[in-house]
């Protein structure tokens, strides 16, 4: 059920790309200074020619994210590799989990920060990695740390990183386009004004209305994209929690880890 809902959520991102392409078509139509009805008709006619451009931009972004995911994460976070010698405690816990599941052990990294966090990265088998923070390792006991590692290992086994990379690509494209538009309203309106002066009587204020509609679509698409990504991420997190409990056979350890990560030092007695 969780996987099905995730697929449905992911299907919403191409719809948002379609909205973005339509908003661009409205902008192009606005500079011809038509009336509102003619502007919408022109935008619909332009849409088939703009869709390949939107899909091409998303594809280029996707290829970069797919092949450089782990390198980008390491560069952005400053994570350093761990091995059995540098941190035998974390290494042995992860190795034991991998042996019990019969899977290849992913690379292990640590970020030197007091924050309590962990995440999986890599979209290809040879690039799989689990990164933990020093604050997390120092805060959790062995059972809780094992539960967190099992959680991230479940993300890898469920191919969640691939799923979230795809959603991040769509969010990135939509956010970038929205930022470029929303932060440059003067350019749009000045362009509309020049068009209006050159073709004066043709469209009146129709161009301004078309631009405002396009800006509204961009803002709506950005909000919806972020909402879809958060909803998708949350559903995968629930599934990974369940997978960690299945792997460790210790639900209290998972509960305790989540409470400590949230900032609660004591584990409440189970009801």
XYZ file of C-alpha atoms in Angstrom:
271
model
C 0.000 0.000 0.000
C 2.858 2.380 0.854
C 4.671 1.628 -2.399
C 1.488 2.156 -4.427
C 0.870 5.531 -2.789
C 4.479 6.521 -3.459
C 4.094 5.714 -7.170
C 0.903 7.778 -7.316
C 2.667 10.713 -5.648
C 5.634 10.442 -8.012
C 3.272 10.511 -10.990
C 2.251 14.012 -9.906
C 5.632 15.517 -10.840
C 5.209 15.185 -14.649
C 1.844 16.913 -14.253
C 3.643 19.819 -12.585
C 6.136 19.951 -15.463
C 3.154 20.247 -17.799
C 1.885 23.189 -15.729
C 5.299 24.854 -15.910
C 5.382 24.471 -19.701
C 1.891 25.965 -19.956
C 2.934 28.925 -17.792
C 5.874 29.587 -20.135
C 3.499 29.402 -23.076
C 1.331 32.042 -21.394
C 4.372 34.313 -21.001
C 5.308 33.953 -24.648
C 1.733 34.717 -25.651
C 1.652 37.752 -23.348
C 4.502 39.465 -25.209
C 2.388 39.400 -28.378
C -0.128 41.485 -26.409
C -3.330 39.569 -27.259
C -6.614 39.695 -25.426
C -7.070 37.109 -22.673
C -8.969 34.536 -24.716
C -6.543 34.733 -27.615
C -3.614 34.505 -25.227
C -4.847 31.262 -23.685
C -5.537 29.828 -27.134
C -2.000 30.710 -28.252
C -0.550 29.139 -25.101
C -2.381 25.867 -25.747
C -1.082 25.875 -29.332
C 2.509 26.477 -28.115
C 2.421 23.763 -25.463
C 3.426 20.788 -27.698
C 6.614 22.598 -28.772
C 7.575 23.556 -25.199
C 7.062 20.139 -23.596
C 10.205 18.579 -25.185
C 12.289 21.456 -23.781
C 10.904 20.909 -20.279
C 11.486 17.156 -20.479
C 14.988 17.692 -21.879
C 15.956 19.997 -19.002
C 14.618 17.476 -16.488
C 16.508 14.647 -18.228
C 19.837 16.497 -18.147
C 19.359 17.315 -14.460
C 18.388 13.697 -13.801
C 21.496 12.265 -15.510
C 23.776 14.528 -13.455
C 22.014 13.611 -10.206
C 21.974 9.898 -11.058
C 25.666 9.489 -11.794
C 27.074 12.032 -9.325
C 24.705 11.540 -6.394
C 27.205 10.225 -3.873
C 29.980 12.601 -4.929
C 27.628 15.580 -4.645
C 26.486 14.491 -1.181
C 30.064 13.963 0.038
C 31.214 17.332 -1.313
C 28.250 19.177 0.177
C 28.491 17.616 3.643
C 32.228 17.103 4.088
C 31.650 13.473 5.081
C 34.726 11.333 5.725
C 34.889 7.550 5.132
C 34.798 5.117 8.060
C 36.288 1.639 8.236
C 36.797 -1.060 10.840
C 39.952 0.619 12.089
C 38.664 4.181 12.432
C 35.298 3.276 14.014
C 34.911 -0.442 14.782
C 31.659 0.095 16.706
C 29.653 1.524 13.804
C 31.371 -0.688 11.249
C 30.657 -3.910 13.148
C 26.985 -3.023 13.692
C 26.457 -2.349 9.987
C 28.440 -5.401 8.922
C 26.362 -7.660 11.170
C 23.129 -6.284 9.714
C 24.366 -6.843 6.156
C 25.432 -10.399 6.935
C 22.030 -11.148 8.460
C 20.283 -9.821 5.325
C 22.808 -11.398 2.938
C 23.608 -8.169 1.078
C 26.754 -6.326 0.104
C 27.821 -3.841 2.735
C 27.491 -0.209 1.573
C 30.234 2.348 2.143
C 30.146 4.074 5.521
C 30.720 7.805 6.120
C 30.612 10.205 9.052
C 29.950 13.945 9.248
C 31.645 15.741 12.140
C 28.681 17.626 13.574
C 26.687 17.575 16.795
C 23.460 17.133 14.832
C 21.794 13.729 15.145
C 21.147 12.434 11.667
C 21.754 9.606 9.219
C 20.921 9.073 5.567
C 21.464 6.707 2.669
C 22.850 7.810 -0.698
C 23.854 6.340 -4.034
C 21.585 5.171 -6.830
C 23.734 2.329 -8.172
C 24.856 -0.739 -6.267
C 28.539 0.208 -6.320
C 27.731 3.686 -5.004
C 25.480 2.770 -2.059
C 26.526 4.496 1.155
C 25.220 5.202 4.639
C 26.277 8.420 6.349
C 25.937 9.091 10.078
C 26.791 12.138 12.139
C 29.136 12.148 15.102
C 26.333 13.527 17.286
C 24.128 10.554 16.411
C 26.830 7.975 17.154
C 27.702 9.590 20.490
C 24.051 9.906 21.590
C 22.622 6.463 20.772
C 23.420 3.195 22.477
C 24.307 0.124 20.399
C 20.731 -1.139 20.007
C 19.428 2.281 18.946
C 22.320 2.881 16.560
C 21.749 -0.556 15.044
C 18.081 0.352 14.494
C 19.049 3.563 12.682
C 21.539 1.697 10.478
C 18.855 -0.889 9.738
C 16.505 1.959 8.800
C 18.996 3.348 6.280
C 19.801 -0.140 5.007
C 16.089 -0.650 4.361
C 16.053 2.578 2.328
C 18.781 1.063 0.139
C 17.022 -2.287 -0.174
C 13.718 -0.578 -1.069
C 15.423 1.595 -3.734
C 14.202 4.706 -1.930
C 17.257 6.750 -2.895
C 16.482 6.322 -6.609
C 12.890 7.346 -5.975
C 13.857 10.443 -4.019
C 16.515 11.460 -6.551
C 13.829 11.482 -9.260
C 11.536 13.604 -7.083
C 14.429 15.941 -6.213
C 15.137 16.463 -9.927
C 11.565 17.537 -10.596
C 11.509 19.777 -7.524
C 14.833 21.321 -8.560
C 13.674 22.100 -12.091
C 10.377 23.556 -10.911
C 11.998 25.569 -8.116
C 14.707 26.982 -10.390
C 12.216 28.094 -13.010
C 9.917 29.578 -10.378
C 12.770 31.496 -8.752
C 13.915 32.951 -12.059
C 10.419 34.141 -12.801
C 9.257 35.356 -9.399
C 12.509 37.247 -8.759
C 12.344 39.072 -12.085
C 8.818 40.513 -12.246
C 10.054 43.935 -13.398
C 11.609 42.383 -16.492
C 8.351 40.683 -17.342
C 6.192 43.728 -16.847
C 8.604 46.074 -18.618
C 8.688 43.669 -21.549
C 4.912 43.628 -21.561
C 4.865 47.424 -21.486
C 7.150 47.676 -24.529
C 4.969 45.202 -26.375
C 1.881 47.171 -25.410
C 3.318 50.441 -26.736
C 4.225 48.858 -30.054
C 0.890 47.179 -30.676
C -1.232 49.506 -28.578
C -4.860 48.877 -29.396
C -4.647 45.141 -29.891
C -4.796 43.683 -26.407
C -5.083 46.346 -23.735
C -4.373 44.878 -20.308
C -4.628 41.274 -21.459
C -0.843 40.797 -21.409
C -0.592 41.858 -17.771
C -3.323 39.398 -16.788
C -1.608 36.562 -18.686
C 1.688 37.301 -16.905
C -0.040 37.317 -13.516
C -1.696 33.974 -14.301
C 1.692 32.524 -15.352
C 3.349 33.734 -12.123
C 0.493 32.220 -10.100
C 0.943 28.881 -11.895
C 4.689 28.890 -11.166
C 4.097 29.589 -7.468
C 1.389 26.908 -7.273
C 3.621 24.369 -9.040
C 6.479 25.053 -6.635
C 4.282 24.640 -3.547
C 2.745 21.440 -4.910
C 6.177 20.039 -5.878
C 7.541 20.568 -2.372
C 4.371 19.084 -0.888
C 4.617 15.998 -3.097
C 8.272 15.520 -2.199
C 7.620 15.777 1.537
C 4.656 13.399 1.301
C 6.698 10.921 -0.727
C 9.613 11.125 1.705
C 7.368 10.625 4.726
C 5.780 7.479 3.291
C 9.193 5.977 2.547
C 10.318 6.831 6.084
C 7.412 4.881 7.590
C 8.270 1.907 5.410
C 11.947 2.096 6.428
C 10.964 2.225 10.127
C 8.956 -0.967 9.656
C 11.852 -2.585 7.781
C 14.290 -1.683 10.554
C 12.054 -3.310 13.170
C 11.726 -6.401 10.987
C 15.490 -6.608 10.602
C 16.500 -5.994 14.224
C 13.450 -7.592 15.918
C 13.674 -4.743 18.422
C 10.887 -2.136 18.092
C 11.857 -0.436 21.370
C 15.306 0.357 19.954
C 13.739 2.059 16.931
C 11.367 4.023 19.180
C 14.219 5.059 21.464
C 16.384 6.154 18.544
C 13.598 8.277 17.083
C 12.955 9.932 20.436
C 16.621 10.745 20.990
C 16.987 12.108 17.452
C 13.964 14.313 18.157
C 15.689 15.628 21.282
C 14.116 13.491 24.008
C 16.797 11.953 26.195
C 14.602 9.452 27.961
C 12.564 6.650 26.450
C 9.005 6.544 27.690
C 7.789 3.235 29.035
C 5.939 1.316 26.322
C 2.193 1.109 26.789
